[in-house]
PDB file of C-alpha atoms in Angstrom:
ATOM      1  CA  MET A   1      20.340  13.184  -1.870  1.00  0.00           C
ATOM      2  CA  LEU A   2      17.411  15.308  -0.598  1.00  0.00           C
ATOM      3  CA  SER A   3      19.139  18.348   0.487  1.00  0.00           C
ATOM      4  CA  PRO A   4      18.935  20.339  -2.768  1.00  0.00           C
ATOM      5  CA  PHE A   5      15.130  19.827  -2.740  1.00  0.00           C
ATOM      6  CA  LEU A   6      14.965  20.976   0.913  1.00  0.00           C
ATOM      7  CA  ALA A   7      17.303  24.059   0.623  1.00  0.00           C
ATOM      8  CA  TYR A   8      14.401  26.493   1.658  1.00  0.00           C
ATOM      9  CA  PHE A   9      14.158  24.660   5.036  1.00  0.00           C
ATOM     10  CA  ASN A  10      17.633  23.764   5.508  1.00  0.00           C
ATOM     11  CA  VAL A  11      18.159  25.842   8.626  1.00  0.00           C
ATOM     12  CA  ILE A  12      15.618  23.882  10.557  1.00  0.00           C
ATOM     13  CA  PHE A  13      15.191  20.763   8.411  1.00  0.00           C
ATOM     14  CA  SER A  14      17.758  18.692  10.576  1.00  0.00           C
ATOM     15  CA  SER A  15      15.936  19.583  13.738  1.00  0.00           C
ATOM     16  CA  PHE A  16      12.450  18.273  13.805  1.00  0.00           C
ATOM     17  CA  PRO A  17      10.847  16.697  10.602  1.00  0.00           C
ATOM     18  CA  HIS A  18      12.761  13.482  11.118  1.00  0.00           C
ATOM     19  CA  ARG A  19      11.652  13.689  14.811  1.00  0.00           C
ATOM     20  CA  PHE A  20       8.114  13.841  13.776  1.00  0.00           C
ATOM     21  CA  LEU A  21       8.440  10.930  11.362  1.00  0.00           C
ATOM     22  CA  ALA A  22      10.209   8.767  13.678  1.00  0.00           C
ATOM     23  CA  THR A  23       8.247   9.411  16.928  1.00  0.00           C
ATOM     24  CA  GLY A  24       4.812  10.744  15.736  1.00  0.00           C
ATOM     25  CA  ASN A  25       5.133  13.686  18.191  1.00  0.00           C
ATOM     26  CA  SER A  26       2.263  16.024  17.790  1.00  0.00           C
ATOM     27  CA  PHE A  27       2.706  19.435  16.214  1.00  0.00           C
ATOM     28  CA  ALA A  28       1.785  20.926  19.503  1.00  0.00           C
ATOM     29  CA  SER A  29       4.677  19.333  21.323  1.00  0.00           C
ATOM     30  CA  LEU A  30       7.081  20.245  18.583  1.00  0.00           C
ATOM     31  CA  HIS A  31       5.857  23.859  18.788  1.00  0.00           C
ATOM     32  CA  PHE A  32       7.017  24.020  22.412  1.00  0.00           C
ATOM     33  CA  GLU A  33      10.170  22.183  21.753  1.00  0.00           C
ATOM     34  CA  PHE A  34      11.451  24.230  18.770  1.00  0.00           C
ATOM     35  CA  LEU A  35       9.452  27.401  19.304  1.00  0.00           C
ATOM     36  CA  LEU A  36       7.911  27.371  15.905  1.00  0.00           C
ATOM     37  CA  GLY A  37       4.246  28.013  15.095  1.00  0.00           C
ATOM     38  CA  THR A  38       2.257  24.706  14.370  1.00  0.00           C
ATOM     39  CA  SER A  39       1.295  26.011  10.831  1.00  0.00           C
ATOM     40  CA  THR A  40       4.895  26.386  10.092  1.00  0.00           C
ATOM     41  CA  ILE A  41       5.662  22.996  11.348  1.00  0.00           C
ATOM     42  CA  SER A  42       2.729  21.662   9.383  1.00  0.00           C
ATOM     43  CA  ARG A  43       4.114  23.183   6.218  1.00  0.00           C
ATOM     44  CA  ILE A  44       7.575  21.928   6.607  1.00  0.00           C
ATOM     45  CA  VAL A  45       6.620  18.425   7.434  1.00  0.00           C
ATOM     46  CA  ARG A  46       4.291  18.250   4.442  1.00  0.00           C
ATOM     47  CA  HIS A  47       6.928  19.538   2.161  1.00  0.00           C
ATOM     48  CA  THR A  48       9.552  17.169   3.637  1.00  0.00           C
ATOM     49  CA  CYS A  49       7.261  14.183   3.126  1.00  0.00           C
ATOM     50  CA  GLN A  50       6.310  15.256  -0.452  1.00  0.00           C
ATOM     51  CA  VAL A  51      10.145  15.392  -1.248  1.00  0.00           C
ATOM     52  CA  ILE A  52      10.973  12.153   0.359  1.00  0.00           C
ATOM     53  CA  TRP A  53       8.210  10.462  -1.754  1.00  0.00           C
ATOM     54  CA  GLU A  54       9.063  12.125  -5.060  1.00  0.00           C
ATOM     55  CA  GLN A  55      12.809  11.600  -4.814  1.00  0.00           C
ATOM     56  CA  LEU A  56      12.971   8.100  -3.215  1.00  0.00           C
ATOM     57  CA  ARG A  57       9.889   6.423  -4.640  1.00  0.00           C
ATOM     58  CA  GLU A  58      11.767   4.966  -7.626  1.00  0.00           C
ATOM     59  CA  THR A  59      14.522   3.641  -5.328  1.00  0.00           C
ATOM     60  CA  VAL A  60      12.566   2.156  -2.413  1.00  0.00           C
ATOM     61  CA  MET A  61       9.335   1.072  -4.283  1.00  0.00           C
ATOM     62  CA  PRO A  62      10.136   0.878  -8.065  1.00  0.00           C
ATOM     63  CA  LYS A  63       7.463  -0.370 -10.509  1.00  0.00           C
ATOM     64  CA  PRO A  64       7.682  -4.214 -10.592  1.00  0.00           C
ATOM     65  CA  LYS A  65       8.774  -5.758 -13.887  1.00  0.00           C
ATOM     66  CA  VAL A  66       8.028  -9.191 -15.117  1.00  0.00           C
ATOM     67  CA  ASP A  67      11.210 -10.559 -13.492  1.00  0.00           C
ATOM     68  CA  ASP A  68      10.125  -8.899 -10.118  1.00  0.00           C
ATOM     69  CA  TRP A  69       6.672 -10.521 -10.174  1.00  0.00           C
ATOM     70  CA  LEU A  70       8.081 -13.994 -11.001  1.00  0.00           C
ATOM     71  CA  ARG A  71      10.501 -13.507  -8.001  1.00  0.00           C
ATOM     72  CA  ILE A  72       7.576 -12.510  -5.721  1.00  0.00           C
ATOM     73  CA  ALA A  73       5.419 -15.415  -7.052  1.00  0.00           C
ATOM     74  CA  GLU A  74       8.261 -17.899  -6.270  1.00  0.00           C
ATOM     75  CA  GLY A  75       8.509 -16.388  -2.789  1.00  0.00           C
ATOM     76  CA  PHE A  76       4.890 -17.135  -2.212  1.00  0.00           C
ATOM     77  CA  ASN A  77       5.166 -20.586  -3.501  1.00  0.00           C
ATOM     78  CA  LEU A  78       8.092 -21.443  -1.124  1.00  0.00           C
ATOM     79  CA  SER A  79       6.622 -19.760   1.927  1.00  0.00           C
ATOM     80  CA  ALA A  80       2.899 -20.503   1.616  1.00  0.00           C
ATOM     81  CA  GLN A  81       2.763 -23.154  -0.967  1.00  0.00           C
ATOM     82  CA  PHE A  82       0.605 -20.816  -3.210  1.00  0.00           C
ATOM     83  CA  PRO A  83       1.762 -20.634  -6.771  1.00  0.00           C
ATOM     84  CA  ASN A  84       1.100 -17.870  -9.223  1.00  0.00           C
ATOM     85  CA  CYS A  85       0.494 -15.447  -6.274  1.00  0.00           C
ATOM     86  CA  LEU A  86       1.769 -11.839  -6.906  1.00  0.00           C
ATOM     87  CA  GLY A  87       0.941 -10.348  -3.479  1.00  0.00           C
ATOM     88  CA  ALA A  88      -1.351 -10.028  -0.540  1.00  0.00           C
ATOM     89  CA  MET A  89      -3.646  -7.040  -0.852  1.00  0.00           C
ATOM     90  CA  ASP A  90      -5.740  -5.199   1.874  1.00  0.00           C
ATOM     91  CA  GLY A  91      -6.653  -1.777   3.206  1.00  0.00           C
ATOM     92  CA  LYS A  92      -5.702  -0.470   6.674  1.00  0.00           C
ATOM     93  CA  HIS A  93      -7.332   2.416   8.592  1.00  0.00           C
ATOM     94  CA  ILE A  94      -4.648   4.702  10.045  1.00  0.00           C
ATOM     95  CA  ARG A  95      -5.484   6.466  13.260  1.00  0.00           C
ATOM     96  CA  VAL A  96      -5.332  10.110  12.731  1.00  0.00           C
ATOM     97  CA  LYS A  97      -6.402  13.259  14.522  1.00  0.00           C
ATOM     98  CA  LYS A  98      -9.265  14.417  12.277  1.00  0.00           C
ATOM     99  CA  PRO A  99     -11.117  17.695  12.159  1.00  0.00           C
ATOM    100  CA  PRO A 100     -14.185  18.215  14.505  1.00  0.00           C
ATOM    101  CA  HIS A 101     -17.410  16.926  13.054  1.00  0.00           C
ATOM    102  CA  SER A 102     -15.824  15.351  10.079  1.00  0.00           C
ATOM    103  CA  GLY A 103     -17.150  11.734  10.782  1.00  0.00           C
ATOM    104  CA  SER A 104     -15.473   9.146   8.698  1.00  0.00           C
ATOM    105  CA  ARG A 105     -14.960  11.362   5.731  1.00  0.00           C
ATOM    106  CA  PHE A 106     -11.355  11.918   6.236  1.00  0.00           C
ATOM    107  CA  PHE A 107      -8.094  10.710   4.470  1.00  0.00           C
ATOM    108  CA  ASN A 108      -7.002   7.830   6.725  1.00  0.00           C
ATOM    109  CA  LEU A 109      -6.703   4.685   4.552  1.00  0.00           C
ATOM    110  CA  LEU A 110      -3.831   2.891   3.355  1.00  0.00           C
ATOM    111  CA  MET A 111      -4.270   0.373   0.406  1.00  0.00           C
ATOM    112  CA  ALA A 112      -1.225  -1.849  -0.050  1.00  0.00           C
ATOM    113  CA  VAL A 113       0.062  -4.947  -1.760  1.00  0.00           C
ATOM    114  CA  ALA A 114       2.847  -6.915   0.168  1.00  0.00           C
ATOM    115  CA  ASP A 115       5.062  -9.695  -0.869  1.00  0.00           C
ATOM    116  CA  SER A 116       5.803 -12.880   1.043  1.00  0.00           C
ATOM    117  CA  ASN A 117       8.268 -10.984   3.235  1.00  0.00           C
ATOM    118  CA  TYR A 118       5.690  -8.442   4.207  1.00  0.00           C
ATOM    119  CA  LYS A 119       7.394  -5.822   2.040  1.00  0.00           C
ATOM    120  CA  PHE A 120       5.319  -3.231   0.322  1.00  0.00           C
ATOM    121  CA  ILE A 121       5.288  -3.580  -3.484  1.00  0.00           C
ATOM    122  CA  MET A 122       2.609  -0.987  -4.275  1.00  0.00           C
ATOM    123  CA  VAL A 123       0.626   1.520  -2.053  1.00  0.00           C
ATOM    124  CA  ASP A 124      -2.336   3.930  -2.467  1.00  0.00           C
ATOM    125  CA  ILE A 125      -2.579   6.464   0.271  1.00  0.00           C
ATOM    126  CA  GLY A 126      -5.332   8.940   1.180  1.00  0.00           C
ATOM    127  CA  ALA A 127      -8.744   7.363   0.604  1.00  0.00           C
ATOM    128  CA  TYR A 128     -11.711   8.207   2.763  1.00  0.00           C
ATOM    129  CA  GLY A 129     -11.989   5.754   5.763  1.00  0.00           C
ATOM    130  CA  SER A 130     -15.632   5.277   5.117  1.00  0.00           C
ATOM    131  CA  THR A 131     -15.043   3.792   1.688  1.00  0.00           C
ATOM    132  CA  ALA A 132     -15.135   0.149   0.895  1.00  0.00           C
ATOM    133  CA  ASP A 133     -11.884  -1.700   0.033  1.00  0.00           C
ATOM    134  CA  ALA A 134     -13.115  -2.765  -3.329  1.00  0.00           C
ATOM    135  CA  HIS A 135     -14.119   0.794  -4.443  1.00  0.00           C
ATOM    136  CA  ILE A 136     -10.776   2.225  -3.242  1.00  0.00           C
ATOM    137  CA  PHE A 137      -8.912  -0.308  -5.155  1.00  0.00           C
ATOM    138  CA  SER A 138     -10.754   0.053  -8.298  1.00  0.00           C
ATOM    139  CA  ALA A 139     -10.408   3.862  -8.141  1.00  0.00           C
ATOM    140  CA  SER A 140      -6.673   3.802  -7.256  1.00  0.00           C
ATOM    141  CA  ARG A 141      -3.734   4.040  -9.703  1.00  0.00           C
ATOM    142  CA  MET A 142      -2.865   0.493  -9.107  1.00  0.00           C
ATOM    143  CA  GLY A 143      -6.430  -0.886  -9.644  1.00  0.00           C
ATOM    144  CA  GLU A 144      -6.795   1.208 -12.926  1.00  0.00           C
ATOM    145  CA  ARG A 145      -3.483  -0.064 -14.184  1.00  0.00           C
ATOM    146  CA  LEU A 146      -4.363  -3.556 -13.254  1.00  0.00           C
ATOM    147  CA  CYS A 147      -7.702  -3.348 -15.198  1.00  0.00           C
ATOM    148  CA  ALA A 148      -5.832  -1.864 -18.095  1.00  0.00           C
ATOM    149  CA  ASN A 149      -2.982  -4.658 -18.149  1.00  0.00           C
ATOM    150  CA  GLN A 150      -0.307  -2.065 -17.383  1.00  0.00           C
ATOM    151  CA  LEU A 151       1.272  -3.864 -14.474  1.00  0.00           C
ATOM    152  CA  ALA A 152       3.611  -5.990 -16.591  1.00  0.00           C
ATOM    153  CA  ILE A 153       1.937  -9.124 -15.022  1.00  0.00           C
ATOM    154  CA  PRO A 154       3.449 -12.402 -16.480  1.00  0.00           C
ATOM    155  CA  GLU A 155       1.495 -14.556 -18.718  1.00  0.00           C
ATOM    156  CA  SER A 156      -0.543 -17.319 -17.359  1.00  0.00           C
ATOM    157  CA  ARG A 157       1.263 -20.683 -16.627  1.00  0.00           C
ATOM    158  CA  ARG A 158       0.427 -24.158 -15.417  1.00  0.00           C
ATOM    159  CA  LEU A 159       0.507 -24.663 -11.648  1.00  0.00           C
ATOM    160  CA  PRO A 160       3.318 -26.842 -10.417  1.00  0.00           C
ATOM    161  CA  GLY A 161       2.579 -30.528 -11.012  1.00  0.00           C
ATOM    162  CA  SER A 162      -0.566 -29.855 -13.059  1.00  0.00           C
ATOM    163  CA  ALA A 163      -1.402 -30.724 -16.524  1.00  0.00           C
ATOM    164  CA  GLY A 164      -4.420 -28.437 -16.682  1.00  0.00           C
ATOM    165  CA  PRO A 165      -4.792 -25.347 -18.483  1.00  0.00           C
ATOM    166  CA  PRO A 166      -2.532 -22.312 -17.559  1.00  0.00           C
ATOM    167  CA  ALA A 167      -3.727 -20.342 -14.551  1.00  0.00           C
ATOM    168  CA  PRO A 168      -3.422 -16.555 -14.317  1.00  0.00           C
ATOM    169  CA  PHE A 169      -1.108 -14.853 -11.707  1.00  0.00           C
ATOM    170  CA  VAL A 170      -3.318 -13.345  -8.944  1.00  0.00           C
ATOM    171  CA  PHE A 171      -3.222 -11.032  -5.932  1.00  0.00           C
ATOM    172  CA  VAL A 172      -4.953 -12.596  -2.915  1.00  0.00           C
ATOM    173  CA  ALA A 173      -7.368 -10.405  -0.962  1.00  0.00           C
ATOM    174  CA  ASP A 174     -10.312 -10.776   1.585  1.00  0.00           C
ATOM    175  CA  GLU A 175     -13.988 -10.852   0.762  1.00  0.00           C
ATOM    176  CA  GLY A 176     -14.036  -7.097   0.647  1.00  0.00           C
ATOM    177  CA  PHE A 177     -12.748  -7.213  -2.824  1.00  0.00           C
ATOM    178  CA  ALA A 178     -14.286  -8.163  -6.080  1.00  0.00           C
ATOM    179  CA  LEU A 179     -13.240 -11.405  -7.793  1.00  0.00           C
ATOM    180  CA  THR A 180     -11.482 -10.795 -11.119  1.00  0.00           C
ATOM    181  CA  ASN A 181      -8.957 -12.566 -13.327  1.00  0.00           C
ATOM    182  CA  HIS A 182      -6.091 -11.219 -11.305  1.00  0.00           C
ATOM    183  CA  VAL A 183      -7.663 -10.954  -7.847  1.00  0.00           C
ATOM    184  CA  MET A 184      -8.530 -13.957  -5.801  1.00  0.00           C
ATOM    185  CA  ARG A 185     -10.769 -13.830  -2.837  1.00  0.00           C
ATOM    186  CA  PRO A 186     -12.307 -16.392  -0.374  1.00  0.00           C
ATOM    187  CA  PHE A 187     -15.737 -17.905  -0.966  1.00  0.00           C
ATOM    188  CA  PRO A 188     -18.568 -16.008   0.752  1.00  0.00           C
ATOM    189  CA  LYS A 189     -19.005 -16.904   4.450  1.00  0.00           C
ATOM    190  CA  GLN A 190     -22.654 -18.050   4.169  1.00  0.00           C
ATOM    191  CA  GLY A 191     -24.056 -21.149   2.602  1.00  0.00           C
ATOM    192  CA  LEU A 192     -20.772 -22.994   2.203  1.00  0.00           C
ATOM    193  CA  ASP A 193     -20.261 -26.856   1.979  1.00  0.00           C
ATOM    194  CA  VAL A 194     -17.484 -28.476   3.917  1.00  0.00           C
ATOM    195  CA  ARG A 195     -15.185 -28.497   1.073  1.00  0.00           C
ATOM    196  CA  ARG A 196     -15.614 -24.738   0.509  1.00  0.00           C
ATOM    197  CA  ARG A 197     -15.413 -23.928   4.245  1.00  0.00           C
ATOM    198  CA  ILE A 198     -11.947 -25.491   4.611  1.00  0.00           C
ATOM    199  CA  TYR A 199     -10.588 -24.293   1.348  1.00  0.00           C
ATOM    200  CA  PRO A 200      -9.238 -20.995   2.593  1.00  0.00           C
ATOM    201  CA  SER A 201      -7.472 -22.541   5.583  1.00  0.00           C
ATOM    202  CA  VAL A 202      -5.875 -25.269   3.524  1.00  0.00           C
ATOM    203  CA  CYS A 203      -4.509 -22.683   1.011  1.00  0.00           C
TER     204      CYS A 203
END
């Protein structure tokens, strides 16, 4: 499936890019093992990763449709008794070897939404590690599409066993995110009464 897009590197493609992706071996160790320059290895690995993402993205991580969101919400309702939940969202710092004197201004943050089976639904990769989760999400493509109502989120519906007004479908996140119509976060940690303190653990 990927071979036509990797024809330029076919002579050595089968040798080390998959080794790097599977083991995380450094370019220096691959340099000694395959007798290739580190800049050549870097270029081939970068190109391979780009091809994998562009060609397999729609297969392994397609854009969710309304039926997909409803299935995900049902999964959260069954496993966590949390209805109308479309996914759990958070940012994760990835350990990388960064350039000298770069501080925290380096692309090492993964922002992701996962379903009740811990499977990624949407990802945004490459934000600065020093940036707050809320800002990264709002500036990401998935954050922009959420704000523009372009994620095919189902219409609000009543919670199971409730006669109250319809409740929106939401993503759950930690207190690093802003509260919106489709993002639910815990109460702030300070100044809570007993009811609000136990609410996150009950949910």
